[in-house]
Coordinates of C-alpha atoms in Angstrom, one line a residue:
Chain F
M176 CA 177.0 170.6 129.2
K177 CA 173.8 169.1 130.5
T178 CA 171.5 167.8 127.8
V179 CA 168.0 166.4 127.5
K180 CA 166.6 164.0 124.9
L181 CA 164.3 165.4 122.3
V182 CA 161.7 162.8 123.2
D183 CA 161.5 164.4 126.7
L184 CA 160.8 167.9 125.2
A185 CA 158.5 167.3 122.3
K186 CA 154.8 166.4 122.4
T187 CA 154.8 164.7 119.1
I188 CA 157.5 163.3 116.9
R189 CA 156.3 161.6 113.7
S190 CA 156.9 160.8 110.1
K191 CA 154.4 160.3 107.3
N192 CA 154.2 160.3 103.5
A193 CA 154.0 163.7 101.9
G194 CA 152.7 162.4 98.6
T195 CA 154.2 159.4 96.8
D196 CA 157.8 160.5 96.6
R197 CA 158.6 162.1 100.0
I198 CA 158.5 161.5 103.7
T199 CA 157.9 164.4 106.1
F200 CA 158.9 164.6 109.7
D201 CA 157.2 166.7 112.4
I202 CA 158.6 167.6 115.8
I203 CA 155.8 169.4 117.7
F204 CA 156.1 171.0 121.2
R205 CA 153.4 171.8 123.7
E206 CA 155.2 174.9 125.0
R207 CA 156.9 177.7 123.2
E208 CA 159.8 177.5 125.7
N209 CA 160.8 174.0 124.5
Y210 CA 160.2 174.8 120.9
D211 CA 162.5 177.8 121.2
L212 CA 165.1 175.8 123.2
V213 CA 165.4 173.2 120.5
R214 CA 165.2 175.6 117.6
K215 CA 168.0 177.7 119.0
S216 CA 170.1 174.8 120.2
G217 CA 171.4 174.0 116.8
A218 CA 170.8 170.3 117.5
I219 CA 168.1 170.0 114.9
T220 CA 169.1 171.6 111.6
R221 CA 169.2 170.5 108.0
Q222 CA 172.8 169.4 108.5
T223 CA 172.3 167.5 111.8
V224 CA 169.3 165.5 110.6
A225 CA 171.1 164.7 107.3
A226 CA 174.0 163.3 109.4
L227 CA 171.6 161.5 111.7
F228 CA 169.9 159.6 108.9
G229 CA 173.2 159.3 106.9
I230 CA 171.9 161.1 103.8
P231 CA 173.2 164.0 101.8
A232 CA 171.7 167.3 102.9
A233 CA 170.4 167.7 99.4
R234 CA 167.9 164.9 100.0
I235 CA 166.2 167.2 102.6
V236 CA 164.0 169.1 100.3
D237 CA 162.4 171.4 102.9
F238 CA 163.2 172.4 106.5
V239 CA 160.7 174.7 108.2
E240 CA 160.2 176.2 111.6
F241 CA 156.4 176.5 112.0
D242 CA 155.6 179.0 114.8
P243 CA 151.8 178.7 114.8
G244 CA 152.2 175.0 115.7
F245 CA 155.5 175.2 117.8
A246 CA 156.9 172.8 115.3
I247 CA 160.0 171.9 113.4
K248 CA 159.3 170.1 110.1
F249 CA 161.5 168.7 107.5
T250 CA 160.9 166.6 104.4
I251 CA 163.1 164.1 102.6
D252 CA 163.0 162.6 99.1
R253 CA 162.4 158.8 99.0
L254 CA 164.9 156.9 96.9
R255 CA 162.0 155.2 95.3
P256 CA 158.3 156.0 95.5
S257 CA 156.2 154.7 98.4
G258 CA 155.1 151.1 98.0
S259 CA 157.7 150.3 95.3
F260 CA 159.1 146.7 95.2
G261 CA 161.5 146.2 98.1
E262 CA 160.3 149.2 100.1
G263 CA 159.5 148.6 103.7
D264 CA 157.2 151.4 104.9
V265 CA 154.3 152.2 102.6
F266 CA 153.0 155.0 104.8
G267 CA 156.4 156.3 105.8
C268 CA 155.2 156.4 109.4
Q269 CA 158.1 154.5 111.2
Q270 CA 161.1 156.6 110.1
Y271 CA 161.2 159.1 113.0
A272 CA 162.7 156.9 115.8
P273 CA 166.3 158.1 115.5
L274 CA 165.0 161.6 116.4
L275 CA 163.8 160.5 119.8
D276 CA 167.3 160.2 121.3
V277 CA 168.8 163.4 119.9
E278 CA 170.5 165.2 122.8
I279 CA 169.5 168.8 123.2
P280 CA 171.8 171.2 125.2
R281 CA 169.5 172.1 128.1
G282 CA 170.3 175.8 128.7
N283 CA 167.8 177.4 131.1
G284 CA 164.6 177.2 129.0
A285 CA 163.5 173.6 129.3
K286 CA 160.3 172.9 131.2
Chain S
M300 CA 121.8 180.0 96.7
R301 CA 124.0 182.3 98.7
K302 CA 124.6 181.5 102.4
Q303 CA 126.1 183.5 105.2
S304 CA 127.6 180.4 106.7
L305 CA 127.8 176.7 105.9
R306 CA 128.2 173.9 108.4
I307 CA 129.8 170.7 107.1
H308 CA 129.8 167.4 108.9
C309 CA 132.9 165.2 108.3
S310 CA 132.8 161.7 109.9
N311 CA 135.9 160.0 108.5
G312 CA 139.2 161.1 107.0
H313 CA 139.2 158.2 104.6
L314 CA 135.7 156.8 104.4
G315 CA 135.7 153.0 104.5
F316 CA 139.4 152.5 105.3
A317 CA 138.4 151.8 109.0
P318 CA 134.7 152.1 110.0
T319 CA 133.3 155.5 111.1
K320 CA 132.6 155.7 114.9
E321 CA 128.8 156.1 115.3
E322 CA 128.4 157.9 118.6
S323 CA 130.0 161.1 117.4
F324 CA 128.5 160.8 114.0
W325 CA 125.0 161.0 115.4
I326 CA 126.0 163.8 117.9
G327 CA 127.0 165.8 114.9
A328 CA 124.0 164.8 112.9
K329 CA 121.7 166.1 115.6
T330 CA 123.0 169.6 115.1
K331 CA 121.5 169.5 111.6
P332 CA 124.5 170.4 109.4
D333 CA 124.1 171.8 105.9
Y334 CA 126.2 169.1 104.2
Y335 CA 127.7 165.6 104.9
C336 CA 131.0 165.3 103.2
C337 CA 133.9 162.7 103.2
D338 CA 136.9 162.0 101.2
S339 CA 137.3 158.2 100.6
G340 CA 140.8 157.9 99.1
S341 CA 144.4 158.6 99.2
D342 CA 147.7 157.9 97.4
D343 CA 149.0 156.9 100.9
I344 CA 148.0 153.3 100.4
G345 CA 150.7 152.7 97.7
P346 CA 150.5 152.0 94.0
V347 CA 148.9 148.6 94.1
P348 CA 145.2 149.5 94.4
L349 CA 145.4 152.0 91.5
G350 CA 147.4 149.7 89.3
A351 CA 145.3 146.6 90.0
D352 CA 142.1 148.7 90.1
K353 CA 141.0 147.3 93.5
C354 CA 140.2 148.6 96.9
A355 CA 142.4 148.8 100.0
S356 CA 139.2 149.0 102.2
H357 CA 136.7 146.3 103.0
P358 CA 133.4 146.7 101.2
E359 CA 131.3 146.2 104.3
W360 CA 133.1 149.1 106.0
Q361 CA 132.6 151.3 102.9
K362 CA 128.8 150.4 102.9
H363 CA 128.6 151.0 106.6
D364 CA 130.0 154.5 106.3
L365 CA 128.0 155.4 103.2
E366 CA 124.8 154.1 104.9
L367 CA 125.3 156.4 107.9
M368 CA 125.8 159.4 105.7
L369 CA 123.0 158.6 103.2
L370 CA 120.4 158.0 106.0
A371 CA 121.3 161.1 107.9
S372 CA 121.4 163.4 104.9
R373 CA 118.2 162.0 103.3
E374 CA 116.4 162.3 106.6
Q375 CA 117.4 165.9 106.8
G376 CA 117.1 166.6 103.1
V377 CA 120.6 168.0 102.7
P378 CA 123.3 166.9 100.2
M379 CA 126.1 164.4 100.8
I380 CA 129.4 164.4 98.9
I381 CA 132.0 161.7 98.5
G382 CA 135.4 162.3 96.9
S383 CA 138.0 159.8 95.7
S384 CA 135.5 156.9 95.9
G385 CA 136.8 153.5 96.9
D386 CA 140.4 154.5 97.8
T387 CA 141.6 155.3 94.3
G388 CA 138.7 157.1 92.6
T389 CA 139.0 155.1 89.4
N390 CA 135.9 154.7 87.2
S391 CA 135.2 151.2 88.5
R392 CA 135.3 152.4 92.1
V393 CA 132.8 155.3 91.3
D394 CA 130.5 152.7 89.7
M395 CA 130.9 150.4 92.7
Y396 CA 129.9 153.3 95.1
I397 CA 126.9 154.2 93.0
G398 CA 125.9 150.5 93.3
F399 CA 126.3 150.7 97.1
I400 CA 124.2 153.9 97.2
K401 CA 121.4 152.2 95.2
E402 CA 121.5 149.1 97.4
I403 CA 121.3 151.2 100.6
A404 CA 118.5 153.3 99.2
A405 CA 116.5 150.2 98.2
K406 CA 117.1 148.6 101.6
H407 CA 115.7 151.6 103.4
R408 CA 113.0 152.4 100.7
L409 CA 114.3 156.0 100.4
K410 CA 112.3 158.4 98.3
P411 CA 113.9 159.1 94.9
F412 CA 116.9 161.5 94.9
K413 CA 119.3 162.8 92.3
L414 CA 122.8 161.4 92.3
G415 CA 125.6 163.2 90.4
Y416 CA 128.9 161.6 89.7
F417 CA 132.1 162.1 87.8
Y418 CA 135.0 160.0 86.5
S419 CA 138.6 160.9 86.8
E420 CA 140.5 158.3 84.8
V421 CA 142.8 159.7 82.1
D422 CA 143.5 158.0 78.8
K423 CA 147.2 157.5 78.0
A424 CA 146.5 158.5 74.4
Y425 CA 145.3 161.9 75.6
L426 CA 148.6 162.6 77.3
L427 CA 150.7 161.1 74.5
K428 CA 149.0 163.4 72.1
K429 CA 149.8 166.4 74.3
M430 CA 153.4 165.3 74.7
R431 CA 153.9 164.8 71.0
G432 CA 152.4 168.2 70.4
G433 CA 155.3 169.6 72.4
E434 CA 153.5 170.1 75.7
A435 CA 155.4 169.0 78.8
I436 CA 153.7 166.9 81.5
E437 CA 155.5 168.5 84.4
G438 CA 156.8 166.4 87.3
L439 CA 155.9 167.2 90.9
D440 CA 158.2 167.1 93.9
S441 CA 161.6 166.0 92.6
R442 CA 160.4 164.4 89.3
G443 CA 161.2 165.6 85.9
P444 CA 158.8 165.9 83.0
L445 CA 157.0 162.7 82.0
T446 CA 158.8 160.6 79.5
E447 CA 157.1 158.4 76.9
S448 CA 158.6 155.3 78.5
E449 CA 157.2 156.2 81.9
L450 CA 153.8 156.7 80.2
E451 CA 154.2 153.4 78.4
R452 CA 154.7 151.4 81.6
T453 CA 151.8 153.0 83.4
N454 CA 148.7 150.9 83.6
R455 CA 146.2 153.3 85.0
I456 CA 146.1 157.1 85.5
V457 CA 143.7 159.3 87.6
A458 CA 143.5 163.1 87.5
V459 CA 142.9 164.7 90.9
A460 CA 139.8 166.9 90.6
G461 CA 139.5 170.3 92.2
V462 CA 136.1 171.8 93.1
H463 CA 134.9 172.1 89.5
P464 CA 133.1 168.8 88.9
F465 CA 131.6 168.9 92.4
I466 CA 130.2 172.4 91.8
K467 CA 128.9 171.2 88.4
C468 CA 127.0 168.4 90.2
L469 CA 125.6 170.8 92.8
E470 CA 124.4 173.2 90.0
M471 CA 122.6 170.3 88.4
G472 CA 120.8 169.7 91.7
A473 CA 122.5 166.7 93.0
D474 CA 121.4 165.3 96.4
V475 CA 124.3 162.9 96.5
I476 CA 127.7 163.2 94.8
I477 CA 129.9 160.3 94.1
G478 CA 133.3 161.6 93.0
G479 CA 136.2 160.1 91.2
R480 CA 139.7 161.0 92.4
S481 CA 139.8 164.5 93.9
S482 CA 141.7 166.7 96.2
D483 CA 140.6 166.0 99.8
C484 CA 139.9 169.6 100.5
A485 CA 137.9 170.2 97.3
V486 CA 135.1 167.9 98.7
F487 CA 134.4 170.5 101.3
A488 CA 135.5 173.7 99.5
A489 CA 133.1 173.0 96.6
P490 CA 129.8 173.4 98.5
A491 CA 131.1 176.5 100.3
I492 CA 132.1 178.1 97.0
F493 CA 128.8 177.0 95.4
H494 CA 127.0 178.9 98.2
G495 CA 129.0 182.1 97.5
L496 CA 131.5 181.9 100.4
P497 CA 135.0 183.1 99.7
E498 CA 137.6 180.8 98.4
N499 CA 140.1 181.4 101.2
Y500 CA 137.8 180.1 103.9
A501 CA 136.2 177.5 101.6
Y502 CA 139.7 175.9 101.0
Y503 CA 140.9 176.4 104.5
G504 CA 137.7 174.7 105.7
G505 CA 138.4 171.8 103.4
K506 CA 141.9 171.6 104.5
V507 CA 141.0 171.4 108.2
L508 CA 138.0 169.1 107.8
E509 CA 139.4 166.5 105.4
C510 CA 141.0 164.2 108.0
A511 CA 138.0 164.4 110.4
S512 CA 139.1 164.0 114.0
F513 CA 142.8 164.0 113.2
C514 CA 142.7 167.7 114.0
C515 CA 141.4 167.1 117.5
E516 CA 143.0 166.1 120.8
P517 CA 143.3 163.6 122.4
Y518 CA 144.3 161.6 119.3
G519 CA 141.6 159.3 118.0
G520 CA 140.6 158.7 114.4
K521 CA 137.3 158.1 112.7
E522 CA 135.3 160.5 114.9
T523 CA 133.1 163.3 113.6
I524 CA 133.9 167.0 113.5
I525 CA 131.9 169.9 112.1
G526 CA 133.4 172.9 110.3
E527 CA 131.5 176.2 109.9
I528 CA 132.7 178.3 107.0
T529 CA 131.8 182.0 106.9
A530 CA 133.0 185.0 105.0
D531 CA 135.3 185.9 107.9
D532 CA 136.6 182.6 109.4
V533 CA 136.4 178.9 109.8
K534 CA 135.3 177.4 113.1
V535 CA 136.0 173.7 113.7
T536 CA 134.3 171.7 116.5
A537 CA 135.0 168.2 117.8
M538 CA 131.8 166.1 118.2
H539 CA 133.2 163.3 120.3
P540 CA 132.4 163.8 124.0
V541 CA 136.1 163.9 125.1
Q542 CA 137.7 165.4 122.0
R543 CA 138.5 169.1 121.5
C544 CA 139.7 171.2 118.6
T545 CA 142.4 173.3 120.2
V546 CA 144.8 175.9 118.8
A547 CA 147.6 173.3 119.1
S548 CA 145.7 170.4 117.6
V549 CA 144.4 172.4 114.6
A550 CA 147.7 174.3 113.9
G551 CA 149.5 171.0 114.3
H552 CA 147.2 169.4 111.7
A553 CA 148.1 172.0 109.2
M554 CA 151.4 170.3 108.9
Y555 CA 150.1 166.8 108.4
E556 CA 151.2 164.9 105.3
R557 CA 152.6 167.8 103.5
T558 CA 156.1 169.1 102.7
N559 CA 155.3 172.7 103.7
P560 CA 152.8 173.7 106.4
Y561 CA 152.0 177.0 104.8
F562 CA 150.7 176.0 101.4
E563 CA 148.1 173.6 100.0
Y564 CA 147.9 173.3 96.2
V565 CA 144.7 172.5 94.4
A566 CA 143.6 172.6 90.8
G567 CA 143.1 176.3 90.4
G568 CA 145.4 177.8 92.9
K569 CA 147.0 177.6 96.3
L570 CA 145.8 178.1 99.9
D571 CA 148.3 180.3 101.8
M572 CA 148.2 179.6 105.5
T573 CA 151.3 181.6 106.4
D574 CA 149.4 184.3 108.3
C575 CA 146.6 182.2 109.7
V576 CA 145.4 183.2 113.2
Y577 CA 144.3 180.4 115.5
E578 CA 142.1 181.2 118.5
Q579 CA 140.3 179.0 121.1
F580 CA 136.6 179.9 120.3
D581 CA 135.0 177.7 122.9
D582 CA 136.0 174.6 124.8
K583 CA 135.6 172.3 121.8
T584 CA 136.1 174.8 118.9
C585 CA 139.1 176.4 117.3
R586 CA 138.6 179.5 115.1
I587 CA 140.9 180.2 112.2
S588 CA 141.1 183.5 110.3
N589 CA 143.4 185.3 107.9
A590 CA 143.8 182.4 105.4
K591 CA 144.5 183.5 101.8
F592 CA 143.8 181.9 98.5
I593 CA 145.9 182.7 95.5
P594 CA 144.3 181.7 92.2
I595 CA 146.7 180.3 89.5
E596 CA 147.6 182.6 86.7
G597 CA 147.0 181.1 83.3
R598 CA 145.8 177.5 82.7
V599 CA 144.7 175.3 85.5
K600 CA 147.1 172.5 86.4
V601 CA 145.6 169.2 87.4
K602 CA 147.6 166.6 89.3
L603 CA 148.0 163.1 87.7
E604 CA 148.7 159.9 89.6
G605 CA 149.8 156.8 87.6
S606 CA 150.6 153.3 88.6
G607 CA 152.5 150.7 86.5
F608 CA 152.9 146.9 86.7
V609 CA 156.3 145.6 87.8
G610 CA 155.6 141.9 88.2
E611 CA 153.8 139.1 89.9
R612 CA 155.0 138.8 93.5
Y613 CA 155.6 136.1 96.1
M614 CA 156.7 136.5 99.7
G615 CA 158.6 134.1 102.0
M616 CA 159.8 134.5 105.6
A617 CA 162.7 132.9 107.6
G618 CA 163.6 133.3 111.2
I619 CA 167.1 133.1 112.5
R620 CA 168.2 132.6 116.2
D621 CA 171.8 131.3 116.0
P622 CA 174.1 134.2 117.0
Y623 CA 176.9 133.1 114.6
T624 CA 174.4 133.1 111.7
I625 CA 173.0 136.5 112.8
K626 CA 176.6 137.9 112.8
H627 CA 177.1 136.6 109.2
I628 CA 173.6 137.4 107.9
D629 CA 174.9 139.3 104.9
K630 CA 176.8 136.2 103.8
V631 CA 173.7 134.1 104.3
I632 CA 171.7 136.4 102.1
Q633 CA 174.4 136.5 99.5
W634 CA 174.4 132.7 99.5
A635 CA 170.7 132.5 98.9
K636 CA 170.8 135.1 96.1
D637 CA 173.6 133.2 94.4
Q638 CA 171.6 130.0 94.5
V639 CA 168.7 131.8 92.9
E640 CA 170.9 133.2 90.2
E641 CA 172.5 129.9 89.5
R642 CA 169.2 128.3 88.9
L643 CA 167.4 131.3 87.1
H644 CA 170.3 132.9 85.3
G645 CA 169.0 134.9 82.3
K646 CA 165.4 135.0 83.5
D647 CA 163.7 138.3 84.3
Y648 CA 163.3 138.4 88.1
Q649 CA 164.1 140.6 91.1
L650 CA 164.7 139.7 94.7
S651 CA 164.4 141.8 97.8
Y652 CA 165.5 140.9 101.4
R653 CA 164.4 143.0 104.3
I654 CA 166.0 141.9 107.6
F655 CA 163.9 142.7 110.6
G656 CA 166.1 143.0 113.7
K657 CA 168.8 144.7 111.6
N658 CA 167.3 147.4 109.4
G659 CA 164.0 146.0 108.0
V660 CA 161.9 149.0 108.8
M661 CA 164.3 151.8 107.8
G662 CA 166.6 150.3 105.3
D663 CA 169.1 152.9 104.0
L664 CA 167.9 155.5 106.6
E665 CA 168.7 153.3 109.6
P666 CA 171.5 154.9 111.7
V667 CA 172.0 151.8 113.9
K668 CA 174.6 149.8 111.9
E669 CA 175.4 147.0 114.3
T670 CA 172.7 144.3 114.7
R671 CA 171.6 144.2 118.4
S672 CA 168.8 141.7 118.2
H673 CA 169.1 138.1 119.4
E674 CA 166.8 137.0 116.5
L675 CA 166.1 138.1 113.0
L676 CA 163.2 137.8 110.6
V677 CA 164.1 137.8 107.0
V678 CA 161.3 138.7 104.6
V679 CA 162.0 137.7 101.0
E680 CA 160.1 139.2 98.1
G681 CA 160.5 138.0 94.6
V682 CA 158.9 139.5 91.5
S683 CA 158.9 138.7 87.8
P684 CA 156.5 139.4 84.9
D685 CA 156.3 135.5 84.8
D686 CA 154.3 134.2 87.7
K687 CA 156.2 130.8 87.7
V688 CA 159.6 132.6 87.8
A689 CA 158.5 134.9 90.6
E690 CA 157.4 131.8 92.6
E691 CA 160.5 129.9 92.0
A692 CA 162.9 132.8 92.7
T693 CA 161.1 133.5 96.0
L694 CA 161.1 129.8 97.0
I695 CA 164.7 129.3 96.3
G696 CA 165.6 132.6 97.8
T697 CA 163.8 131.7 101.1
R698 CA 164.7 128.0 101.4
Q699 CA 168.4 128.5 100.7
I700 CA 168.6 130.6 103.9
F701 CA 168.0 127.2 105.6
Y702 CA 170.9 125.7 103.6
A703 CA 173.4 128.6 104.1
R704 CA 177.0 127.4 104.2
L705 CA 178.9 129.1 106.9
P706 CA 182.3 127.5 107.8
E707 CA 181.9 127.4 111.6
V708 CA 178.2 127.1 112.2
K709 CA 177.3 124.6 114.9
G710 CA 173.7 124.0 113.9
T711 CA 174.2 121.7 110.9
A712 CA 170.6 120.7 110.6
G713 CA 169.3 123.9 109.2
T714 CA 170.1 127.6 109.5
A715 CA 166.6 129.0 109.5
A716 CA 163.2 128.6 111.3
F717 CA 160.1 128.6 109.2
I718 CA 156.5 129.3 110.2
L719 CA 155.6 127.7 106.9
D720 CA 158.1 126.1 104.6
E721 CA 156.4 127.7 101.6
V722 CA 156.0 131.1 99.9
V723 CA 152.8 132.9 99.4
K724 CA 151.4 134.7 96.4
V725 CA 150.6 138.3 97.3
S726 CA 149.4 141.3 95.2
A727 CA 151.4 142.0 92.1
A728 CA 154.0 144.7 92.5
Y729 CA 153.3 148.1 91.0
E730 CA 155.1 151.4 91.1
W731 CA 154.1 155.0 91.2
T732 CA 155.1 155.9 87.6
M733 CA 153.4 159.3 87.6
N734 CA 153.2 162.2 90.1
H735 CA 152.8 165.0 87.6
T736 CA 150.5 167.8 86.4
V737 CA 148.8 168.5 83.2
A738 CA 147.7 172.0 82.2
V739 CA 144.1 172.3 80.8
D740 CA 142.0 175.1 79.3
D741 CA 138.9 173.7 81.0
P742 CA 139.3 171.7 84.2
M743 CA 136.1 169.9 83.4
E744 CA 137.6 168.3 80.3
L745 CA 139.2 165.6 82.5
F746 CA 136.1 164.9 84.6
P747 CA 132.9 163.8 82.7
T748 CA 130.0 164.5 85.0
R749 CA 126.6 162.8 84.9
M750 CA 123.3 162.7 86.8
I751 CA 120.9 159.9 87.5
T752 CA 117.8 159.4 89.7
V753 CA 118.0 156.8 92.4
G754 CA 114.8 155.1 93.7

């Protein structure tokens, strides 16, 4: 099956602190078609992102499809609060990179 | 005084953290808004500023941004409001901002005006009394209720104010409000509620305005936006000549920095954005309607943030280029750790190694397991309650990377490259010890509010 990388479908892929104890990830699309394509592909789910980051699915505390923003959003618990001794990303803003290369089955919907 | 609509100017999503851009500030000011409001703090910056009671921002940037707002608002004779003063909103940061306001007023010989302010710090004894009285201090996110030992190792606590102390200051006739730690959106919701506008649009307005131009496209921070709050909707307009507030940019911003895009929690209730309708109102303006506000049933819950001291901290750095050493980096680090332990056995210290080129940025979340880089940077952090121990641990832990014993290494004159063969003292290490809520009968009991005349 032909696939396309998530980075080529999404307008924004980012991560950021959601409070002191969590990091939230946003995948935002410009067009509804690409949003629907990814949403329905099964390539971005609670299970697939847990596997991608090598964490138990229970560490993903929220996984939401946000129609008004054409966005998929999920949030993980940090193992220790932001800025704790030994932590490497106080803003949580450089944790999204593995998402860029996720392969999405193309179907007919991609623009 | 009731108003049909309120136009609020917001020039910076974290006043002072990086300087406000002036062009769009003055474009916005020319439209004569009803209020100038900015939030000036965040828990984003980590636990160090709150624990050590210092700023993350530069004082000259804070003064620059306050000066713009004070001059524009006094010129027009409308109020200005600052929340979470000086990054953390501690009492010392509120006092510092009041000092800045007095300094700017004197410099420009402004006519006398009324300055309202409130503090947000919470005494540990107040919480301990509640806990021993059988009341749980509930944990937020995945935390359990606060324990006495967590409270014990907390150095400083701030309560996150809702609209209450801001409204109190406005009722007392404040021209300028300098707030302690507060919810970003309360800074904007308070004047709207004070003027009789409904809570749903007051809080939605606050939510969309609090990060200034982060809700615009193209991306670009520190630019001014103006939000108009009415009984029926919120309209948010970009002031920068090339920025626009679009349906996509505003809806997208609803997700920013939160676990769930549909809800915003404040002291007193929650904003429900589930059924919000976003429309392009004009080229630079997005209109939002159908927001809901659900007041809390029972006592108001106020969020608490606490930071506790972990130890004095030093940092060292070592670069590695030899491919054999890179391949055996874990053995190198273990060697260095063992050397520290041999020397400091029994002493209270901790060491952390982050290896850039391997997984320095993502740590346990890094899916790339094999090291692909031709060079590595090892950042060593050492902490101890004892400054001398922290320094020695970090120095041994860094220098011994140079002396690592690998059986087949060709470079026998040193296995690391140093920019400086020394370690540097950095801010002490702190930790977020509290992310909890306390229930109160009167939300004002945590926020003593006062008024002075400046000038």
